[in-house]
XYZ file of N, CA and C in Angstrom:
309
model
N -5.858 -3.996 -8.717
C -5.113 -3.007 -7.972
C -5.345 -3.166 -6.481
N -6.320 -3.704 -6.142
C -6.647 -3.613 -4.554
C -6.035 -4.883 -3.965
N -5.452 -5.725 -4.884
C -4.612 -6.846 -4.091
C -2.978 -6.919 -4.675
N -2.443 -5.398 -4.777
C -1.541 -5.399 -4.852
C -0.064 -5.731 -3.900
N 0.580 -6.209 -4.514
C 1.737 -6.660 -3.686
C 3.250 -6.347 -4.001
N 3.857 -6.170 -3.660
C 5.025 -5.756 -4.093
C 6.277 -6.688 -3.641
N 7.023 -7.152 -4.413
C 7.715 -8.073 -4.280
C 9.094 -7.663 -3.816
N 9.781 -6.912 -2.982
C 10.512 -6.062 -2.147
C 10.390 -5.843 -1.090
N 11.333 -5.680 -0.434
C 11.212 -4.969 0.812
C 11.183 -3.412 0.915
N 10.105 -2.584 1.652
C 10.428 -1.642 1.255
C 11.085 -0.657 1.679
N 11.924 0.425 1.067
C 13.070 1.213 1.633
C 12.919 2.428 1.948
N 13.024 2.389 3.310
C 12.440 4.073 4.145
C 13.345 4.499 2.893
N 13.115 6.247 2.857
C 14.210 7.069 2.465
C 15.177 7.253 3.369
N 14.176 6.969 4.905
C 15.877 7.490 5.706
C 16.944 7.053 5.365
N 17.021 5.537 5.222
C 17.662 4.287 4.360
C 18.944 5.057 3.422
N 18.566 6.038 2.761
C 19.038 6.413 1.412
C 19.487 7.497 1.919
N 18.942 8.745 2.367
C 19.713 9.506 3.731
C 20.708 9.027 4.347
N 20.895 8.037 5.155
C 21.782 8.062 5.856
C 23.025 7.389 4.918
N 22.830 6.783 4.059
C 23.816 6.003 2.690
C 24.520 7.266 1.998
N 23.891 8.252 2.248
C 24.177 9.258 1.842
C 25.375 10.455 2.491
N 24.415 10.538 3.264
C 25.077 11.100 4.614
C 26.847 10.773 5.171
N 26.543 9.212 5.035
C 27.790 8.148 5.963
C 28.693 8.679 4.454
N 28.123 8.290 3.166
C 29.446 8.273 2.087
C 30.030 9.864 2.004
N 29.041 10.735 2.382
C 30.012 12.096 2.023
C 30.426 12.920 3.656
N 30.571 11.508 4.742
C 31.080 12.044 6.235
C 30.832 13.156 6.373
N 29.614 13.410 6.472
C 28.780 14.806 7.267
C 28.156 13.996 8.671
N 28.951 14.479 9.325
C 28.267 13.921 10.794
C 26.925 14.274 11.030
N 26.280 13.533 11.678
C 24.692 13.582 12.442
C 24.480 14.871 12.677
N 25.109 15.018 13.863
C 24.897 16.248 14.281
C 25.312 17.483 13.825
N 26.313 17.501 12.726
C 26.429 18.686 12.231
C 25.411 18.891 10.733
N 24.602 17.700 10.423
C 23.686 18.306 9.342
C 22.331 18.979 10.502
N 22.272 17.785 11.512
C 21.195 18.290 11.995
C 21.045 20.335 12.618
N 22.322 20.384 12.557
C 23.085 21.871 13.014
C 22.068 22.528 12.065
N 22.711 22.635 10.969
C 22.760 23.540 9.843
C 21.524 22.855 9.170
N 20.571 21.885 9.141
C 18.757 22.126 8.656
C 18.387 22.702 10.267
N 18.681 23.092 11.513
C 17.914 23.820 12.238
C 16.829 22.578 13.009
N 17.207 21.623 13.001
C 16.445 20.252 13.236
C 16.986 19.194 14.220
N 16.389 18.854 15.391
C 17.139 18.104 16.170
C 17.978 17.169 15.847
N 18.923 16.805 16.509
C 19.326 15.459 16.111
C 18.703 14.562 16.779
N 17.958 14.065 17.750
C 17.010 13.003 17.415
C 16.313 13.013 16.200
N 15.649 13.694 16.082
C 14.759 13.507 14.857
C 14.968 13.583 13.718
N 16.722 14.052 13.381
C 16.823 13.413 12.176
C 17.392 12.570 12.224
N 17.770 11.628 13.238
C 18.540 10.571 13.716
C 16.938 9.048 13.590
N 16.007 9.727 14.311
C 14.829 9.009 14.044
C 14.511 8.543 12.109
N 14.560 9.923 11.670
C 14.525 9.715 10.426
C 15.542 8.827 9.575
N 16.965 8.861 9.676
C 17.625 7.988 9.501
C 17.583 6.668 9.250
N 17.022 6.338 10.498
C 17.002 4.975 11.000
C 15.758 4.785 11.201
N 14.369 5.359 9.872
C 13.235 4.451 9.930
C 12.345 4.621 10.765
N 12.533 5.726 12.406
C 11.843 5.788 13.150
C 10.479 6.889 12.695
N 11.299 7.669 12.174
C 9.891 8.917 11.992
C 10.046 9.132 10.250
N 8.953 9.634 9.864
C 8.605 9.606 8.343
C 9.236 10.295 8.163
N 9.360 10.567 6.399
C 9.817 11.981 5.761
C 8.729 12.720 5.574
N 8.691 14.304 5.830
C 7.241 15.147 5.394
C 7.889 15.848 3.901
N 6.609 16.440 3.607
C 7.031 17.467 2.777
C 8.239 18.353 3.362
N 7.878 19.641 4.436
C 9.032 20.193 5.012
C 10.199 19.334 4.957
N 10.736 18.325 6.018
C 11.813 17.780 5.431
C 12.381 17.431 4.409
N 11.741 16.837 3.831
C 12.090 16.335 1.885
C 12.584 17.880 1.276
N 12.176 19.131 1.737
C 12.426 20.090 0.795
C 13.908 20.611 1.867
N 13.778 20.336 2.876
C 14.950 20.953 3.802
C 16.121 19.937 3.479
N 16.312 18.250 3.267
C 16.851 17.730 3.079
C 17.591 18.152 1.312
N 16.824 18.057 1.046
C 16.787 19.021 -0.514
C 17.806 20.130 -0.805
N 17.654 20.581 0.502
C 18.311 22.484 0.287
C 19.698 21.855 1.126
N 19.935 20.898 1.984
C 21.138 20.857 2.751
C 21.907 19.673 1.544
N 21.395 18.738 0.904
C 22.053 17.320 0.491
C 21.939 17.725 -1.177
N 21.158 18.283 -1.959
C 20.614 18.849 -3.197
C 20.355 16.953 -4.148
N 19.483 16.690 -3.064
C 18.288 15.376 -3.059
C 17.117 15.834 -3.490
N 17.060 15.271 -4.181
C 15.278 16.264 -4.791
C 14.169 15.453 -3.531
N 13.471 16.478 -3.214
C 12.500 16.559 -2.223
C 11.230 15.489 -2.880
N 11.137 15.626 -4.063
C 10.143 14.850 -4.766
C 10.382 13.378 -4.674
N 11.233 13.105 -4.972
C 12.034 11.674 -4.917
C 12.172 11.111 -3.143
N 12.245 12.164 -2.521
C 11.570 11.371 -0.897
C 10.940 10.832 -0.767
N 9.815 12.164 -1.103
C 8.549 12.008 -0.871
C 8.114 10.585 -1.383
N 8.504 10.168 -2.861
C 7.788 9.081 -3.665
C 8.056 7.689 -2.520
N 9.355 7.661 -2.273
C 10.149 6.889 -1.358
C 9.420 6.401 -0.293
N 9.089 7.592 0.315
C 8.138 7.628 1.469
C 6.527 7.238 1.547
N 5.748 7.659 0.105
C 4.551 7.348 -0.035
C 5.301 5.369 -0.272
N 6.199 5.088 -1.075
C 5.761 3.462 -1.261
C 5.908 2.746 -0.137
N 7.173 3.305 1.007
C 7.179 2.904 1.564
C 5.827 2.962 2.588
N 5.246 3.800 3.060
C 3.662 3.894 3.423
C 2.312 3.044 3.213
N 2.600 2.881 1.442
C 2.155 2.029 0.773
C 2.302 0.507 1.291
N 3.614 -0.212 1.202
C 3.614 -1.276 1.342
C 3.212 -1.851 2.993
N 3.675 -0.692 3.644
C 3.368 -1.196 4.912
C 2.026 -1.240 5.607
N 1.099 -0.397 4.902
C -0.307 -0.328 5.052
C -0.905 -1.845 4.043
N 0.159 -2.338 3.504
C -0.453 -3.727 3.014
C -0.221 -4.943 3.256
N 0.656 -4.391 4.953
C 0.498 -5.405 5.618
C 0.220 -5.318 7.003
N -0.430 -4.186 6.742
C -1.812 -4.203 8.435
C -3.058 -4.885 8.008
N -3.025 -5.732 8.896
C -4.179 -7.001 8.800
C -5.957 -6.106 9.050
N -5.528 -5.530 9.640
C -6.953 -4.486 10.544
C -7.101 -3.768 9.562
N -6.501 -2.851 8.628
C -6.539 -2.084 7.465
C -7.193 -2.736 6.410
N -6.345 -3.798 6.384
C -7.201 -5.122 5.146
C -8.387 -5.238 4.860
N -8.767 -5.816 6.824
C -10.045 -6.476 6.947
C -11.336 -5.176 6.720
N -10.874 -3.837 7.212
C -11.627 -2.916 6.898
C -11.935 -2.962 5.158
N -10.789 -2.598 4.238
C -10.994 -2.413 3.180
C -12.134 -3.724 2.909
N -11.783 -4.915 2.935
C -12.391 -5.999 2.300
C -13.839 -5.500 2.436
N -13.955 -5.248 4.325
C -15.631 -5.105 4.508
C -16.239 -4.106 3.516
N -15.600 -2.849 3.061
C -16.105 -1.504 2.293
C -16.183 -2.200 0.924
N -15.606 -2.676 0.718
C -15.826 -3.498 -0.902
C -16.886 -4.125 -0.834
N -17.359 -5.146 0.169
C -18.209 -6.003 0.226
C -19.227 -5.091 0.217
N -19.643 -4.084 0.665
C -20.723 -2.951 0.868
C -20.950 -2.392 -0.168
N -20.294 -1.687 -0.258
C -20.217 -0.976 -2.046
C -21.056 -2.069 -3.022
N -19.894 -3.461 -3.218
C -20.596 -3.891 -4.430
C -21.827 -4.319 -4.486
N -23.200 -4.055 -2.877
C -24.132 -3.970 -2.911
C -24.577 -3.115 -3.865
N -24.250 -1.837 -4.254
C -24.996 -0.771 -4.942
C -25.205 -1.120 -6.299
């Protein structure tokens, strides 16, 4: 498990948001209207710049009727994969393994 890899690229949810969004022509700025949420920042979200949280996933939820859970998952793999390819993250983990299996 600790040299897992995933053979994909992985797909913000914004990704799936905005696929979403574009097919049922709800403009940017009028979802961002009506969740009460800038349009930068759900424009960021969109396009990969800023994460999905809980709050959003459940606000996206209540405006698109996207289950909030299914973001979220979206969002942890995508988190996932990209933390497995920070080199500095790596080299930490490797060192804590190497320590540990002293005990």
């Amino acid at each position: 498990m600790a040299n897992m890899k995933f053979g994909f690229t992985p797909t913000h949810p914004g990704e799936v948001l905005k696929d979403e969004i574009e097919f049922r022509k709800i403009p940017q700025s009028h979802l961002a209207k009506q969740m009460g949420m800038s349009y930068t920042i759900l424009n960021d979200i969109l396009n990969g710049r800023r994460s999905v949280t809980v709050a959003t996933a459940m606000m996206f939820e209540a405006a698109l009727d996207i289950p909030a859970d299914s973001l979220m998952h979206l969002q942890l793999k995508y988190n996932m994969q990209e933390a497995q390819g920070d080199s500095k993250l790596l080299s930490r983990l490797a060192e804590i393994r190497k320590m540990v299996s002293v005990f």
